[in-house]
Coordinates of C-alpha atoms in Angstrom, one line a residue:
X4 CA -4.3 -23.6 13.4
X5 CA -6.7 -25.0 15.8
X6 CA -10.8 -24.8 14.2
X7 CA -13.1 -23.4 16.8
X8 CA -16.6 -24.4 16.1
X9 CA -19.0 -21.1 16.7
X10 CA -22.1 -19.4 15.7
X11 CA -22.1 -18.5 11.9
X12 CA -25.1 -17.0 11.9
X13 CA -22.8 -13.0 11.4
X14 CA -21.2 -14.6 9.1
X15 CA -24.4 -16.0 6.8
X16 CA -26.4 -13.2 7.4
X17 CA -23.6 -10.8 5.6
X18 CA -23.9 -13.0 2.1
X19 CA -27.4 -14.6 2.8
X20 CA -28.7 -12.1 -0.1
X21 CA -25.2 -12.0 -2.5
X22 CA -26.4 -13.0 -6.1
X23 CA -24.0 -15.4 -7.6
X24 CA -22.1 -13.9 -10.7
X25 CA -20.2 -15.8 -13.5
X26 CA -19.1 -12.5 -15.3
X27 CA -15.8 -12.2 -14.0
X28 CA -14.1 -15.3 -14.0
X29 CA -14.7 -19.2 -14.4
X30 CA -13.8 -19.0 -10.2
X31 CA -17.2 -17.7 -9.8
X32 CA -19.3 -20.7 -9.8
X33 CA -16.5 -21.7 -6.6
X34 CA -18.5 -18.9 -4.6
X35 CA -20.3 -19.7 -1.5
X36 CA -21.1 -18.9 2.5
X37 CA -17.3 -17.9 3.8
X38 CA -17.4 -19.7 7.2
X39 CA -14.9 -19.4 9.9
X40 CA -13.9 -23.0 9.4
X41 CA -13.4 -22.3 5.8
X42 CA -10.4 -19.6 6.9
X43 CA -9.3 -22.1 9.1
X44 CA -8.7 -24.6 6.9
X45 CA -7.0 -22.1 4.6
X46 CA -4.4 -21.4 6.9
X47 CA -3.5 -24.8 7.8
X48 CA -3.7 -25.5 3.7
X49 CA -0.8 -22.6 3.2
X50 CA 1.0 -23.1 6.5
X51 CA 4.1 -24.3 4.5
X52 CA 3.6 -22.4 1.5
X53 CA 3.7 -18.4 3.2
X54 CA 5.5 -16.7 5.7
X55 CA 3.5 -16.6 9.3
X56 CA 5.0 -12.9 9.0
X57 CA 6.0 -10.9 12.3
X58 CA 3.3 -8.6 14.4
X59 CA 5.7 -6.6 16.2
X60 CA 5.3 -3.8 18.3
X61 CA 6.6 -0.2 16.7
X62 CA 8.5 2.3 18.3
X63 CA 5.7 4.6 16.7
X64 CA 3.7 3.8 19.4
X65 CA 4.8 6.7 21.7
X66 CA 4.3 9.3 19.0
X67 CA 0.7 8.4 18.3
X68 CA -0.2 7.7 21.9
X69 CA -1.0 4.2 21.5
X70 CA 0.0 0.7 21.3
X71 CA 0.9 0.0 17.5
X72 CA 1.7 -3.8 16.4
X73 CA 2.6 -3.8 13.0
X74 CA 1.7 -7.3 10.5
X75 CA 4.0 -7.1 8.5
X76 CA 3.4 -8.9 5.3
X77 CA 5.6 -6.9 3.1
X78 CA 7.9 -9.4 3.9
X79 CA 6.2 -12.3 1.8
X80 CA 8.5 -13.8 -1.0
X81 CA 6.2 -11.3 -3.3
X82 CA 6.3 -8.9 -1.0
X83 CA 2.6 -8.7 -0.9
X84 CA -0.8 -10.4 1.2
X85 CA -2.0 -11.3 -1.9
X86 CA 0.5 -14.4 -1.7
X87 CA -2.3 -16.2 0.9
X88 CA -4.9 -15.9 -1.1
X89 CA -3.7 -17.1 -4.3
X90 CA -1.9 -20.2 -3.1
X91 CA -5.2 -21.3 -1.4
X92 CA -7.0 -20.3 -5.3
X93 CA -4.4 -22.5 -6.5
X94 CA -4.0 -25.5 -4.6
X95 CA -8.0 -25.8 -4.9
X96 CA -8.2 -25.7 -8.5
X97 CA -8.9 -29.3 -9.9
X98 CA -5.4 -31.5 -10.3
X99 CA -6.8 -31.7 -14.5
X100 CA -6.8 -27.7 -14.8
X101 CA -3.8 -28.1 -13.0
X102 CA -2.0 -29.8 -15.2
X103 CA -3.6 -27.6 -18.5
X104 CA -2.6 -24.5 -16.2
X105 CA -3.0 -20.6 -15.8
X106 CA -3.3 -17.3 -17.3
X107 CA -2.6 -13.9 -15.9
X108 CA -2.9 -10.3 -16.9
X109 CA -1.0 -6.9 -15.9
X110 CA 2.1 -6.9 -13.3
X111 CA -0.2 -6.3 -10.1
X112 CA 0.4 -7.7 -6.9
X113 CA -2.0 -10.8 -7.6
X114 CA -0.2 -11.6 -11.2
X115 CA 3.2 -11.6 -9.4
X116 CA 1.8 -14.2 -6.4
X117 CA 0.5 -16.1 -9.0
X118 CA 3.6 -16.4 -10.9
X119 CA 5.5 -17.2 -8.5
X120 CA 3.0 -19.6 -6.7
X121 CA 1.8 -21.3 -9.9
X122 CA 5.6 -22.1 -10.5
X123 CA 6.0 -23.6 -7.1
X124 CA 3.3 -26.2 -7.7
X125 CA 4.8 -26.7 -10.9
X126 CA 1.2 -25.6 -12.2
X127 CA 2.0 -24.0 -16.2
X128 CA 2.2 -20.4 -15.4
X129 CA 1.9 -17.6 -18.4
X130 CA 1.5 -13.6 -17.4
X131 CA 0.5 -11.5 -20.5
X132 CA 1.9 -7.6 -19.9
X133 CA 1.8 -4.8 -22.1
X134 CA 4.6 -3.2 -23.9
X135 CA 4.5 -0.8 -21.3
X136 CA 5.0 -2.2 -18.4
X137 CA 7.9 -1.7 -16.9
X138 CA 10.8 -4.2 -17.5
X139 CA 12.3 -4.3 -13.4
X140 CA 8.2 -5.9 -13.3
X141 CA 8.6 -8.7 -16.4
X142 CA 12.5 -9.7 -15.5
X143 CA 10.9 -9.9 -11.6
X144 CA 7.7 -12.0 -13.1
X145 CA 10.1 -14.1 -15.3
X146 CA 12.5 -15.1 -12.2
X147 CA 9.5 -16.7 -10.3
X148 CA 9.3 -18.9 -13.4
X149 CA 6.9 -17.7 -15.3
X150 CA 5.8 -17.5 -18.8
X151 CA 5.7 -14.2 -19.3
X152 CA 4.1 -12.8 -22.9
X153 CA 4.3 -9.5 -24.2
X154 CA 1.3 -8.1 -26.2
X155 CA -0.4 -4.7 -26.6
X156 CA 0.3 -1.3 -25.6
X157 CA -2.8 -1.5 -22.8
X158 CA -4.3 -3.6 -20.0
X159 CA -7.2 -4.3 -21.8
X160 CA -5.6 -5.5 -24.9
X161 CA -3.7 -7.8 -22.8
X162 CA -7.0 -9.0 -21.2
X163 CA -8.5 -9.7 -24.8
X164 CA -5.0 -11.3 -26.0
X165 CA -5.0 -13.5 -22.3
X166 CA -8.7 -14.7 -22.8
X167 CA -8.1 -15.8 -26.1
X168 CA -5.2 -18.3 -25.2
X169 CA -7.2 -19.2 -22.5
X170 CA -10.1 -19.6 -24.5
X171 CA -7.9 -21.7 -26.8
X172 CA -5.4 -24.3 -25.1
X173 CA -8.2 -25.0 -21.9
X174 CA -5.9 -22.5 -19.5
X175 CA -8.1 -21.0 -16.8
X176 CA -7.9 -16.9 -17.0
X177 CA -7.5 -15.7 -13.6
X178 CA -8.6 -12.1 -12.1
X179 CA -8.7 -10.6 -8.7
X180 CA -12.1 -11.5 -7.8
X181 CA -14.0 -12.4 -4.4
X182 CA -14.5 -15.8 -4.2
X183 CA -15.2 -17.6 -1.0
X184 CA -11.6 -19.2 -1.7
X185 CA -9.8 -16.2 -2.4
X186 CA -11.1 -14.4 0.5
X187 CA -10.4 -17.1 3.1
X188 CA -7.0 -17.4 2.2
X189 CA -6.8 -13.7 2.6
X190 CA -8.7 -13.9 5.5
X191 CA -5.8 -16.0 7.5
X192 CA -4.0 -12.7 8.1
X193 CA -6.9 -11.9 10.8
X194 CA -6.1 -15.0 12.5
X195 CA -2.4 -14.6 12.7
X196 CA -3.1 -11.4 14.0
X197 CA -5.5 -12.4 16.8
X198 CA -3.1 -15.1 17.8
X199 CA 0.3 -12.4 17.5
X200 CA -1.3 -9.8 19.9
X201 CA -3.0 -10.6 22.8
X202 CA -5.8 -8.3 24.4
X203 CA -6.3 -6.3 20.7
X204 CA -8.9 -3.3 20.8
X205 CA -8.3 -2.5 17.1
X206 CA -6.8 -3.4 13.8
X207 CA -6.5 -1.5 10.7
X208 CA -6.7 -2.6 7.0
X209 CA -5.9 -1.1 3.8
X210 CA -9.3 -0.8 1.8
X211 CA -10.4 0.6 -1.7
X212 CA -11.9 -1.0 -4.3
X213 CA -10.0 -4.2 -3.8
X214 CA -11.1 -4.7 0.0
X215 CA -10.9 -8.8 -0.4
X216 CA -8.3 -8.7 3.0
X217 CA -10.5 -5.9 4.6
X218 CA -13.4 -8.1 4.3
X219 CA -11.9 -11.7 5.1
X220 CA -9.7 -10.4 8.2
X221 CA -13.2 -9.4 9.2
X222 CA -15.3 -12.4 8.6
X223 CA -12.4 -14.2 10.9
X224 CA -11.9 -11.5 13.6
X225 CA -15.3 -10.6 14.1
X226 CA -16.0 -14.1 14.8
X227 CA -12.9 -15.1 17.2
X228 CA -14.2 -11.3 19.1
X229 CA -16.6 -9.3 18.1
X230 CA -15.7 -6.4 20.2
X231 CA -12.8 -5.8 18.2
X232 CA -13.0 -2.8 16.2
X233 CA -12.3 -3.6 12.5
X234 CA -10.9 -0.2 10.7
X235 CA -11.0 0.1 6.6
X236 CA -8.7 3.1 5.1
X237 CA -9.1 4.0 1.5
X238 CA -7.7 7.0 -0.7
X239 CA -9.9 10.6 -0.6
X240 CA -8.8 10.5 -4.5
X241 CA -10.7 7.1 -4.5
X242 CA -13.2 6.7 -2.1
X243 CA -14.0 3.8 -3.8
X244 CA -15.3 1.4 -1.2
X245 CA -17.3 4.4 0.6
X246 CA -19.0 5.1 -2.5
X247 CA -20.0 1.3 -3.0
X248 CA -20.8 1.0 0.4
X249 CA -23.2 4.1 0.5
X250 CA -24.8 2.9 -3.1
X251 CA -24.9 -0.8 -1.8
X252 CA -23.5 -2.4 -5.0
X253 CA -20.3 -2.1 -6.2
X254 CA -19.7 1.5 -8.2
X255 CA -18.0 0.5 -11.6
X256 CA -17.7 4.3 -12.9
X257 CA -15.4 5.2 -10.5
X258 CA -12.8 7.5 -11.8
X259 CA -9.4 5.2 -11.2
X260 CA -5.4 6.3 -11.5
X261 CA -3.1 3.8 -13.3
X262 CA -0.1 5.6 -11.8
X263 CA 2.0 2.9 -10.5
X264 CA 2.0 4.5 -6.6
X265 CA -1.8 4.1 -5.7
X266 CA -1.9 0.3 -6.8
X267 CA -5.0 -1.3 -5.8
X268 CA -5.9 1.7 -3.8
X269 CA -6.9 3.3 -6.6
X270 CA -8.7 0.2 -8.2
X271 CA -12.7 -0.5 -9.3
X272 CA -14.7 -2.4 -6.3
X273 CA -14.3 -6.0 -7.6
X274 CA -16.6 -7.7 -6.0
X275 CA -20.3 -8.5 -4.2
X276 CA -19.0 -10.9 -1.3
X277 CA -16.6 -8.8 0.4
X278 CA -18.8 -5.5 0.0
X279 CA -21.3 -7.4 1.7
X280 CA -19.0 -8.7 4.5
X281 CA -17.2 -5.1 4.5
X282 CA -20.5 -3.8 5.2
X283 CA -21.6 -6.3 7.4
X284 CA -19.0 -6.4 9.6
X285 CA -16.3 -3.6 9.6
X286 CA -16.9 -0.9 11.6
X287 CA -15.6 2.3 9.9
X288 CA -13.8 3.4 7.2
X289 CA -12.0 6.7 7.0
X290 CA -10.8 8.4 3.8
X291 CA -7.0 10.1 4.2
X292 CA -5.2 12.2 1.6
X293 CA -2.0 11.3 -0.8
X294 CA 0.5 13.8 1.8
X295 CA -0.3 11.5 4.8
X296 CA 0.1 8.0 2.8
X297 CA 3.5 9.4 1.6
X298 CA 4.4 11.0 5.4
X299 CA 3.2 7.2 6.3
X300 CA 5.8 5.7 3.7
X301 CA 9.2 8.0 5.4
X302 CA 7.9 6.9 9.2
X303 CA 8.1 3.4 8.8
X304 CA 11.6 3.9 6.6
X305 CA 12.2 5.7 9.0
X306 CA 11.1 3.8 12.5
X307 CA 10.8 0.3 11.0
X308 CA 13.2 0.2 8.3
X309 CA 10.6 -0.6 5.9
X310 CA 10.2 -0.1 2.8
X311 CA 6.4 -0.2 1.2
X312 CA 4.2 0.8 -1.1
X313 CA 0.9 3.3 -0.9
X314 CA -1.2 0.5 -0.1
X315 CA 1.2 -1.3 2.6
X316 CA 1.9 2.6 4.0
X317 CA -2.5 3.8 4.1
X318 CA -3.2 1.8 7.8
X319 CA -0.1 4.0 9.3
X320 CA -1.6 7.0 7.6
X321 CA -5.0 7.2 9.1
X322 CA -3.0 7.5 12.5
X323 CA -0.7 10.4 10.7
X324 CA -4.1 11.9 9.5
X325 CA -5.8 12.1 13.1
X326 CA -8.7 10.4 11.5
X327 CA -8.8 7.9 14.6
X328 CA -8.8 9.7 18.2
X329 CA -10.8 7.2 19.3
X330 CA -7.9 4.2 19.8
X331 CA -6.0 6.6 22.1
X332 CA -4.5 4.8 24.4
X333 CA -5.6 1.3 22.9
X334 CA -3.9 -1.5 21.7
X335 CA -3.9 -1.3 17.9
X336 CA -2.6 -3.8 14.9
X337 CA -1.8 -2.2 12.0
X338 CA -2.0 -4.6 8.6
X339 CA 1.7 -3.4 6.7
X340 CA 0.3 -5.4 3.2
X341 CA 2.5 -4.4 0.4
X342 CA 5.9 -3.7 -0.5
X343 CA 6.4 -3.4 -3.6
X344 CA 7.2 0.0 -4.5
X345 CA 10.1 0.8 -7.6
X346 CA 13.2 2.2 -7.1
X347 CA 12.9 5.3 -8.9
X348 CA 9.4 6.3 -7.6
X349 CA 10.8 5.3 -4.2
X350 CA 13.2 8.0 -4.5
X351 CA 10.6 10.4 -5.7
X352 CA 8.2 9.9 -3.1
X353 CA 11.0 10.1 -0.1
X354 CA 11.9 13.3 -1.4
X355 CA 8.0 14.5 -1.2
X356 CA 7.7 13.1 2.3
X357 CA 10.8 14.8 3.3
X358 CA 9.1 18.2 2.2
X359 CA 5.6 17.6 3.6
X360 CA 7.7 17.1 6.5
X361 CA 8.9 20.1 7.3
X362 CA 12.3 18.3 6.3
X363 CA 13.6 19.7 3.1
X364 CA 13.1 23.5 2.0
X365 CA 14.7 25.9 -1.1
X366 CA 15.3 29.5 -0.9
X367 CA 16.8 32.2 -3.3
X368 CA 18.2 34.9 -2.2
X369 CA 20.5 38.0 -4.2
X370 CA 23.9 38.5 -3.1
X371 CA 26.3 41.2 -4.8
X372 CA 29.0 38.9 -6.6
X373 CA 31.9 39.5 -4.6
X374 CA 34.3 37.3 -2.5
X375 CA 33.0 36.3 1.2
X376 CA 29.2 36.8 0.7
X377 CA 28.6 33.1 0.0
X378 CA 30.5 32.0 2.8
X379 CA 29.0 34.8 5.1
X380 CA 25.6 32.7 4.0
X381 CA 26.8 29.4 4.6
X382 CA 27.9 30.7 7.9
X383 CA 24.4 31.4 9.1
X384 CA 23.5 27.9 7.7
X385 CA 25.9 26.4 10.2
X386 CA 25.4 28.3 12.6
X387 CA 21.5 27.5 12.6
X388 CA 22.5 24.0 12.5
X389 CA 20.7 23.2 9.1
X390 CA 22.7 20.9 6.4
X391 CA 23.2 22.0 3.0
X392 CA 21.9 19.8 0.3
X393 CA 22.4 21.6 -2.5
X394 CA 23.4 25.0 -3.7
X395 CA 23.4 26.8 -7.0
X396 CA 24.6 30.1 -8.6
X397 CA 23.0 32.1 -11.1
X398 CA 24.8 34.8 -13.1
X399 CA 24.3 35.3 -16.5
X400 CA 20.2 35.1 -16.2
X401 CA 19.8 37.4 -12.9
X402 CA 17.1 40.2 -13.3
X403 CA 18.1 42.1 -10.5
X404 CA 20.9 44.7 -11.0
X405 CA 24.5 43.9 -12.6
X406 CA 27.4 42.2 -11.0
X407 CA 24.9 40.3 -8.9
X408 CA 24.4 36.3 -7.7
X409 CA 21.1 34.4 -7.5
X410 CA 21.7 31.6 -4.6
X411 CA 19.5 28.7 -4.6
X412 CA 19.7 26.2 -1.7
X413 CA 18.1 23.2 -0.5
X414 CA 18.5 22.1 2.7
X415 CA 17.6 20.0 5.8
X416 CA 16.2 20.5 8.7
X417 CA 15.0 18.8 12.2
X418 CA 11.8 19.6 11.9
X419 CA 8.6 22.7 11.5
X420 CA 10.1 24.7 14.4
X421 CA 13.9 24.3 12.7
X422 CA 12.6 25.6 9.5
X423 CA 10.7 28.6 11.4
X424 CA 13.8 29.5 13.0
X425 CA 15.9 29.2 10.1
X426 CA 13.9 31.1 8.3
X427 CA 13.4 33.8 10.6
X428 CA 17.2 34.4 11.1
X429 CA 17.7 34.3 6.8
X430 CA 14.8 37.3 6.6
X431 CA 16.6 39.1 9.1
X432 CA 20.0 39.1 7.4
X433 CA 18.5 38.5 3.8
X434 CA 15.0 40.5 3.8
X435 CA 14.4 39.6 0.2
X436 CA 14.7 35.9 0.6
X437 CA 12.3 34.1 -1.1
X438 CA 11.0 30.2 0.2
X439 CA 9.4 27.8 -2.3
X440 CA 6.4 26.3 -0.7
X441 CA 5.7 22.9 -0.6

């Protein structure tokens, strides 16, 4: 990556008045100006080590009336961004602590990148996860080569149990935090992007609390152009990085979810320097609710045979949302961060998205008990072209008169107009049909 020497002056005015913290981690006292040159050296340090993952444009693009390129760095060995950052954290630790080696807490994104990058350097790697994490996570944690402990039934006893051997055989403890490091490895993803799609009006990042790529995609893109319009998009259930934003320090009350699906979404605000630079630099950020993240996930299945996450789905979902008329008609990169969604909630959250959709409905109707009525029912179904999922018979606990059916269906359809129809046409035949709303 060629270093092109420019003002800094944006750049040192966003952090000019950051007070240095050592509460977090030991990292801290690594924190200084983040410089342009600093993300430049970052991404020629992890050239080899991370994918230089496709921008491609979507086939979305037509629907949303724009011109969507989507980064797609799901597709990292992690299947996360966080991968940049931490091999840049890593390979700039001192070769002494090296050798002694790291500590980790919880399965998040950053442990996994860590285990798995730690292992590569051949840099001791141990992950401390509670009893209740789930054990697809530590058999996934334990393949990248890591040492992985179990201990406590919470987070935070993990933390206390992870400090302690850290504390005790000279490991260093890592966190999440927003070093100058951390963020310039993070920040590569801007330059990639630049570089990927020519002539870019827009690009969009997923935000909340932990906004370390929001803020160091900024710092580089903002820099390279500063007429590029640099978009955060959080959760409305956790408007975390609003709330820090409009309170100018990061809000530590916030109320957070631990439910697998929201992931860092949903997480505290970490972090002074990339507040500061969020602030500084970024020009909006837009809330959107949990129905259009989930919408988000089934149209890139969908459209980009992708697979993600909340947090790699949120950028598509301000689009789904409206929340942006302004890029009409623009060219607009889309940051696809995270894949790293489990099977089972997978399943659970197509199956919402199909619903929200206008996809996948249920009716019950009453039919006398007698031979033909169910196929005079399925009859309609075909004829009004919708597919039967499911379908289920009630007898014995039917509170309508004797010698009677309760029919329960679930089925498919095209789209809002299809179910209208379909509906419509049931009513007509069936005026006591009754439709479970989504």
């Amino acid at each position: 990556m060629k270093i092109v020497s420019r003002n800094e002056e944006l750049l040192r005015d966003a952090l000019s008045r950051i007070p240095q913290s050592s509460s977090r981690t030991s990292l801290s006292s690594c924190n200084k100006l983040i410089r342009f040159e600093d993300i430049s050296a970052a991404a020629f340090k992890i050239q080899c080590g991370v994918q230089k993952t496709p921008c491609m444009y979507s086939r979305l693009s037509k629907q949303y009336g724009m011109d969507i390129y989507l980064k797609k760095e799901f597709l990292q060995y992690t299947g996360s961004v966080k991968e940049r950052g931490v091999l840049y954290l890593l390979t700039s630790l001192p070769q002494d602590q090296q050798r002694k080696g790291v500590i980790v807490t919880s399965d998040s994104n950053f442990s996994m990148a860590v285990a798995y990058h730690a292992s590569e350097l051949r840099i001791p790697v141990f992950v401390i996860m509670s009893t209740s994490t789930s054990p697809a996570r530590v058999k996934m944690c334990r393949e990248y080569g890591a040492m992985v402990i179990s201990y406590g039934t919470t987070a935070k006893d993990s933390q206390v149990h992870a400090r302690r051997l850290a504390q005790e055989n000279g490991y260093l403890y890592l966190e999440e935090e927003d070093s100058a490091v951390y963020l310039s490895g993070l920040g590569t993803v801007g330059l990639e992007v630049y570089e990927q799609v020519p002539k870019l009006d827009a690009v969009i990042f997923p935000a909340g609390g932990h906004c370390g790529l929001l803020a160091g995609s900024a710092a580089a893109l903002k820099h390279l152009n500063p007429h590029i319009s640099v978009i955060g998009v959080e959760s409305e259930s956790f408007p975390v990085l609003q709330q820090s934003l409009k309170a100018g320090h990061p809000i530590e009350d916030q109320a957070c979810s631990s439910h697998h699906f929201y992931g860092d979404v949903s997480g505290l605000c970490f972090g002074s320097n990339s507040l500061q630079l969020t602030g500084k630099l970024v020009d909006k950020v837009v809330a959107v609710r949990e129905e259009d993240i989930l919408i988000s996930m089934l149209r890139l299945l969908e459209y980009e045979r992708a697979t993600v996450d909340a947090e790699g789905a949120i950028g598509l979902a301000a689009l789904v949302a409206g929340k942006l008329p302004e890029l009409k008609g623009k060219r607009v990169a889309i940051v696809i961060c995270s894949g790293n969604l489990e099977l089972h909630l997978l399943q659970q959250c197509i199956a919402r998205a199909l619903t929200l959709d206008n996809r996948m409905c249920r009716f019950s109707l009453v039919l006398p008990d007698c031979p033909g009525d169910i196929s005079k029912l399925l009859e309609i179904l075909a004829r009004e072209e919708a597919r039967v999922l499911d379908i289920k018979q009630e007898r014995t606990f039917v509170t309508s008169e004797l010698f009677t059916v309760e029919v329960t269906c679930t089925i498919e359809t095209r789209d809002k107009i299809h179910m209208a129809q379909l509906r419509n046409a049931l009513l007509e035949r069936y005026p006591t049909t009754a439709w479970t709303e989504r």
